[in-house]
PDB file of C-alpha atoms and ligand atoms in Angstrom:
ATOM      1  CA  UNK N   1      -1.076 -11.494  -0.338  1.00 57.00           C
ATOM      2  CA  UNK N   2       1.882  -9.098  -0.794  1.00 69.00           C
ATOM      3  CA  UNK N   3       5.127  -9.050   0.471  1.00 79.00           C
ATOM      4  CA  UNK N   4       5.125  -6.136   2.449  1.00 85.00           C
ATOM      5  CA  UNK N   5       8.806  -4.383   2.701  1.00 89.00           C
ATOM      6  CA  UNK N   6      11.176  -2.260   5.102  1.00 89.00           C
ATOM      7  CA  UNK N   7      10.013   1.197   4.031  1.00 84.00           C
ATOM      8  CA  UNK N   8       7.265   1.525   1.999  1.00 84.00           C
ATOM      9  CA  UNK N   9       4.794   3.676   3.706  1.00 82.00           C
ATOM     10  CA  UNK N  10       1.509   2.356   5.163  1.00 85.00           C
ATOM     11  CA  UNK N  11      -1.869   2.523   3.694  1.00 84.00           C
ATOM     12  CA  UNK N  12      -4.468   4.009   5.525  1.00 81.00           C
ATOM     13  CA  UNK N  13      -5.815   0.753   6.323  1.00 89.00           C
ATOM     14  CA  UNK N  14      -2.352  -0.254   8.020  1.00 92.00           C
ATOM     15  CA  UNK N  15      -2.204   3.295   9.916  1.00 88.00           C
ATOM     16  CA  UNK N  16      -6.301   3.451  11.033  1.00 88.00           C
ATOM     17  CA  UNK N  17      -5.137  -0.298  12.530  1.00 94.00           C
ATOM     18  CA  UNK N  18      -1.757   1.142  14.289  1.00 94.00           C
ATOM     19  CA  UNK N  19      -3.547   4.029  15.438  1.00 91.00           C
ATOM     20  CA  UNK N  20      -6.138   1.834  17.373  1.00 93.00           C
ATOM     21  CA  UNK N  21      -3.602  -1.081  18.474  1.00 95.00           C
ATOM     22  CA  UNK N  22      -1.774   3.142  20.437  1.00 93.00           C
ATOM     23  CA  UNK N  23      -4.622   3.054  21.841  1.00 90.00           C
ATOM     24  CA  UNK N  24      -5.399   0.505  23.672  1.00 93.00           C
ATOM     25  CA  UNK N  25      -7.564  -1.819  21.017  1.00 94.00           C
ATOM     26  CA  UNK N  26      -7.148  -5.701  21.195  1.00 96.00           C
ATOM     27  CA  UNK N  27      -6.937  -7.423  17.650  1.00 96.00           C
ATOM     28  CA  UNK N  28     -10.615  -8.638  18.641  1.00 97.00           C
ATOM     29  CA  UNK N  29     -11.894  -4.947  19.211  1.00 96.00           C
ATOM     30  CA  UNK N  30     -10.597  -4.006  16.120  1.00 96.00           C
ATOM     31  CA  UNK N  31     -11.575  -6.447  13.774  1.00 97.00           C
ATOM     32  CA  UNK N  32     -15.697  -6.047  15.455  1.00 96.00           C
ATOM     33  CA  UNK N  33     -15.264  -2.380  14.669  1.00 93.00           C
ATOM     34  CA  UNK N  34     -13.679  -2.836  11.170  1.00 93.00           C
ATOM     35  CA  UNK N  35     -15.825  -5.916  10.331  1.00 95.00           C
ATOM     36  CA  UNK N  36     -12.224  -7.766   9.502  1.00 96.00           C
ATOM     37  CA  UNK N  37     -11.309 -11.079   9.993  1.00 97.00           C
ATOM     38  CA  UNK N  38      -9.307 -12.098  13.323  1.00 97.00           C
ATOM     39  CA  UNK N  39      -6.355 -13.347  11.203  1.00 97.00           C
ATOM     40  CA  UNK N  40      -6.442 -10.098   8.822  1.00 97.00           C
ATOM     41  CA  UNK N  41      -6.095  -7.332  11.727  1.00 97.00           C
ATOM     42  CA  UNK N  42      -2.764  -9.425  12.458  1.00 97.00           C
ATOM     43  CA  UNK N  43      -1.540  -9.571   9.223  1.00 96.00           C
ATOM     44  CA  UNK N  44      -1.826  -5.428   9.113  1.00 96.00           C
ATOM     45  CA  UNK N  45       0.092  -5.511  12.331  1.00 96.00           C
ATOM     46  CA  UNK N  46       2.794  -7.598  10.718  1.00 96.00           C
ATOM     47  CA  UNK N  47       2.835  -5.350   7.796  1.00 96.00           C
ATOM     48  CA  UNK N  48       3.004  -1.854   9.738  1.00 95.00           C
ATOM     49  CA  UNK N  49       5.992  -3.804  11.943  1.00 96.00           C
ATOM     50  CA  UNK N  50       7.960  -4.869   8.680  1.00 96.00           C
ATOM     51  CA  UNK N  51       6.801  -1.754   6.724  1.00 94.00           C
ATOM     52  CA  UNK N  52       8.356   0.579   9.559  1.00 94.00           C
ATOM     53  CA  UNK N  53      11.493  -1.643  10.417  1.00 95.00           C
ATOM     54  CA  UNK N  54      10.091  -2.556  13.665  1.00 96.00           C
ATOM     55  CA  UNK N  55      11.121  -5.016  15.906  1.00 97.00           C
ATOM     56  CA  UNK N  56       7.422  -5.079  17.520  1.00 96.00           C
ATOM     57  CA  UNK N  57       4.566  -3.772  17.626  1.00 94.00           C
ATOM     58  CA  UNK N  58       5.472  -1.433  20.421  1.00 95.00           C
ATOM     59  CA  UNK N  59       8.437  -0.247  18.602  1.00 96.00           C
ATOM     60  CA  UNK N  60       6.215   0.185  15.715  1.00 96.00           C
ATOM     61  CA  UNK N  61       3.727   2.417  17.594  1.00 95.00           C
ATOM     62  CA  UNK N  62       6.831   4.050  18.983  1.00 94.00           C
ATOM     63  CA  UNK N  63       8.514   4.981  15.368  1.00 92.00           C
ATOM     64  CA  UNK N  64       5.111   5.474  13.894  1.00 90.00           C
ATOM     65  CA  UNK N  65       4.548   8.285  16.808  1.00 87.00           C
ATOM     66  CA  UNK N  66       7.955   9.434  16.617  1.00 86.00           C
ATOM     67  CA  UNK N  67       7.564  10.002  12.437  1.00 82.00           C
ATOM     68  CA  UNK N  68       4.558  11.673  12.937  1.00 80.00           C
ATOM     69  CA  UNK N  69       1.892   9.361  11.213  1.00 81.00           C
ATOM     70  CA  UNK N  70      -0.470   9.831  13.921  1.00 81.00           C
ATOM     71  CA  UNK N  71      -0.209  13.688  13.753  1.00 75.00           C
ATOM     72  CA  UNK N  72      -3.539  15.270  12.379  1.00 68.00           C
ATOM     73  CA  UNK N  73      -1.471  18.394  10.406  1.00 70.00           C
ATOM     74  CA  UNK N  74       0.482  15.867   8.047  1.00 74.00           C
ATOM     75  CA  UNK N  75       0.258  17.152   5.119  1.00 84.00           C
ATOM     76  CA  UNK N  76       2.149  16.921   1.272  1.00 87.00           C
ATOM     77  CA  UNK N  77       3.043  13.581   0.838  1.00 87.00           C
ATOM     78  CA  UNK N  78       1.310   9.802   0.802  1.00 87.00           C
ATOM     79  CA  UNK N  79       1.222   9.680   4.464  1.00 83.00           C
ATOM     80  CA  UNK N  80      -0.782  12.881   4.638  1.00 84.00           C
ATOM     81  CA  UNK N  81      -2.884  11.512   2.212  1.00 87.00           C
ATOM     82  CA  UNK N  82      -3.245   7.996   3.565  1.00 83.00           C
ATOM     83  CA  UNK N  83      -4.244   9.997   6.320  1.00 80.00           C
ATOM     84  CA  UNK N  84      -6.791  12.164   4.980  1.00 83.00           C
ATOM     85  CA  UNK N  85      -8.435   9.002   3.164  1.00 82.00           C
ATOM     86  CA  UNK N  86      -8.262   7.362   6.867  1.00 75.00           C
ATOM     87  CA  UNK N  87     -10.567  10.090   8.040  1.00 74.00           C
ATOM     88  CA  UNK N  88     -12.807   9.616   5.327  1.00 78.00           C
ATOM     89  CA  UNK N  89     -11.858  13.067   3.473  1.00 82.00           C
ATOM     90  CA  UNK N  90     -11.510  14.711   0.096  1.00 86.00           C
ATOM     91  CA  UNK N  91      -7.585  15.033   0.654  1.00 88.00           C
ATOM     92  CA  UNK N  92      -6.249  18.775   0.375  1.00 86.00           C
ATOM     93  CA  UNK N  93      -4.278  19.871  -2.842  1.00 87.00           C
ATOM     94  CA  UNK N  94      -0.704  19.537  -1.063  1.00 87.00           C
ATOM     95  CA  UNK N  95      -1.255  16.199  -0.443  1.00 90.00           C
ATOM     96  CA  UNK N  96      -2.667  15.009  -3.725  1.00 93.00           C
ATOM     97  CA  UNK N  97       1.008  16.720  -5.344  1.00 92.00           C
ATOM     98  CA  UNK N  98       2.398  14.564  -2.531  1.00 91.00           C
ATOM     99  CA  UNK N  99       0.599  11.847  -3.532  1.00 93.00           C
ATOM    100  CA  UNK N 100       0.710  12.085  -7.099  1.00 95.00           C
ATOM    101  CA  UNK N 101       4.706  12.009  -6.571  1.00 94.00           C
ATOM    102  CA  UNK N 102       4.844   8.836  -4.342  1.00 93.00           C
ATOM    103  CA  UNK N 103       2.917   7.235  -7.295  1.00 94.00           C
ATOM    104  CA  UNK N 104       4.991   8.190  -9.840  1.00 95.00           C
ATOM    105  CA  UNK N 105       8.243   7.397  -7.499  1.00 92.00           C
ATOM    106  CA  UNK N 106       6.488   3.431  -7.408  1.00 91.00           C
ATOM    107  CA  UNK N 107       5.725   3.227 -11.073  1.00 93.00           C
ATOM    108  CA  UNK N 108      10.094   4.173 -11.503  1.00 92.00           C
ATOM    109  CA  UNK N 109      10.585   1.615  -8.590  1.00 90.00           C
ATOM    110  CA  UNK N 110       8.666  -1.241 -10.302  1.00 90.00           C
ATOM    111  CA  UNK N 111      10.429  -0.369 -14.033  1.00 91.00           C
ATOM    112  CA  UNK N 112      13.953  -0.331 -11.911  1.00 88.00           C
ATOM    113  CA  UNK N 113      12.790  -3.738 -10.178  1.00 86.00           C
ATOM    114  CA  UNK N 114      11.470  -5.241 -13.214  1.00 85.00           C
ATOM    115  CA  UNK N 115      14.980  -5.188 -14.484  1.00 82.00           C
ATOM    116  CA  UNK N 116      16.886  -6.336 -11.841  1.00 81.00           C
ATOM    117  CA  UNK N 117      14.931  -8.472 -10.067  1.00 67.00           C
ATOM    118  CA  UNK N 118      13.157 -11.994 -11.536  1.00 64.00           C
ATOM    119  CA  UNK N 119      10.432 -12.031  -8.974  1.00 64.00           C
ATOM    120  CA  UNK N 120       9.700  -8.730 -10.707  1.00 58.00           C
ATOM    121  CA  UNK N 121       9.644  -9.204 -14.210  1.00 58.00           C
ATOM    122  CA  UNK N 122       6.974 -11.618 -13.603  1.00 62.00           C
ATOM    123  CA  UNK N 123       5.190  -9.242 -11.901  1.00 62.00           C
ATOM    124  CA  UNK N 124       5.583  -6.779 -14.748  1.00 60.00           C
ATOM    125  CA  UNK N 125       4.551  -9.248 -17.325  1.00 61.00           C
ATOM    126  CA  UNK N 126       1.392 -10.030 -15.429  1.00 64.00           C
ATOM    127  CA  UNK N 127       0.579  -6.481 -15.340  1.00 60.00           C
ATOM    128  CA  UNK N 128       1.310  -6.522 -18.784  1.00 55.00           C
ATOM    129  CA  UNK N 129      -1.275  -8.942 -19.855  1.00 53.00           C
ATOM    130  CA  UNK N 130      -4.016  -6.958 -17.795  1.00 52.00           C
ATOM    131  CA  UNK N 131      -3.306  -4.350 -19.899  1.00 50.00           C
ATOM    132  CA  UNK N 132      -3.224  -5.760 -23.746  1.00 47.00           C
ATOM    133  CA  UNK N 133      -4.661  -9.351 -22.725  1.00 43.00           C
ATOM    134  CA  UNK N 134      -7.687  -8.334 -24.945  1.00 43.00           C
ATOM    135  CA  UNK N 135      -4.981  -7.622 -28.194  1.00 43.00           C
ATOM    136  CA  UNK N 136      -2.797 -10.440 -28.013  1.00 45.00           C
ATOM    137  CA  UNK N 137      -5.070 -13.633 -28.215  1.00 45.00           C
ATOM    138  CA  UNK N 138      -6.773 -11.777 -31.014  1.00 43.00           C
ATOM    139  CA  UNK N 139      -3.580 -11.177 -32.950  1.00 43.00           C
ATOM    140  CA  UNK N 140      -2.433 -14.445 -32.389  1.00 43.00           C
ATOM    141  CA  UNK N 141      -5.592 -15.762 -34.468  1.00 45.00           C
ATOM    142  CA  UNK N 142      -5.230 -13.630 -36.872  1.00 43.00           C
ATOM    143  CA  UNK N 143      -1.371 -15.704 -38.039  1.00 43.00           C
ATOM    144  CA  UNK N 144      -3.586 -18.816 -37.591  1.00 44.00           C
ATOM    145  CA  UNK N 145      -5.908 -17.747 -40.003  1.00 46.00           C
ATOM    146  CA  UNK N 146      -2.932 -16.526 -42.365  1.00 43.00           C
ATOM    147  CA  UNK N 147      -1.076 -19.513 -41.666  1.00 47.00           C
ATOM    148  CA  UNK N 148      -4.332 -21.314 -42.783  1.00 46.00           C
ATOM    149  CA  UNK N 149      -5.007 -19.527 -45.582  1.00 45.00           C
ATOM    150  CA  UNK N 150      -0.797 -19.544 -46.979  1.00 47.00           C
TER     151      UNK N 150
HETATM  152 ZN1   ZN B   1      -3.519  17.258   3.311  1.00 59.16          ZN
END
């Protein structure tokens, strides 16, 4: 699983989960009603507390109230759309530019990382080979078979 970190916004998943745990849901509740395992509702938890720079989950419902995740007229950026998605709509136009952004903003945060940080360039090269898996194995039979025929 992913290393969630200080700051990166939650996913709908992680907010529909925070939202519940505000109101009064036990892990238990919520992983009947989401048809999620015991052990997954509490790693959401963990990743809303890091994700927010909580010290809790209280002080995460706290900040998450206090930024306004909860709020139903979010609107224009990745939360707003996270939010949309978590209520099962088509998000509105403001908050696919919002999210369109944030995505953009993550694809410049993984180059910068990629660069700087080990972890990362492995990361990057494993994304790499996802994309041109299907060329390189190919190309590298192709100098076998010139080697061969040299
Ligand atoms: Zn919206």
């Amino acid at each position: 699983m992913r290393v969630s970190r200080k700051g990166e916004p939650l996913t709908a998943r992680e907010l529909q989960i925070l939202e519940a745990i505000a109101h009064g849901a036990r892990y238990a509740e919520i992983a009947a009603q989401l048809q999620l395992a015991f052990s997954s509702v509490k790693n959401y938890a963990q990743s809303v507390t890091t994700k927010l720079g909580a010290n809790s989950l209280a002080h995460a419902v706290h900040l998450a109230w206090e930024q306004g995740l909860f709020r139903r007229e979010r609107h224009g950026d990745h939360a707003g759309y996270a939010a949309h998605r978590y209520r099962d709509e088509e998000p509105c136009e403001a908050c696919w530019a919002g999210e369109r952004a944030y995505r953009a903003e993550q694809r410049q945060k993984r180059r910068q990382e990629a660069v700087s940080d080990p972890q990362g360039v492995q990361e990057a090269a494993r994304g790499a080979r996802d994309v041109r898996g299907a060329v390189r194995p190919s190309s590298g039979r192709t100098a076998a078979r010139g080697e061969a025929a040299a």
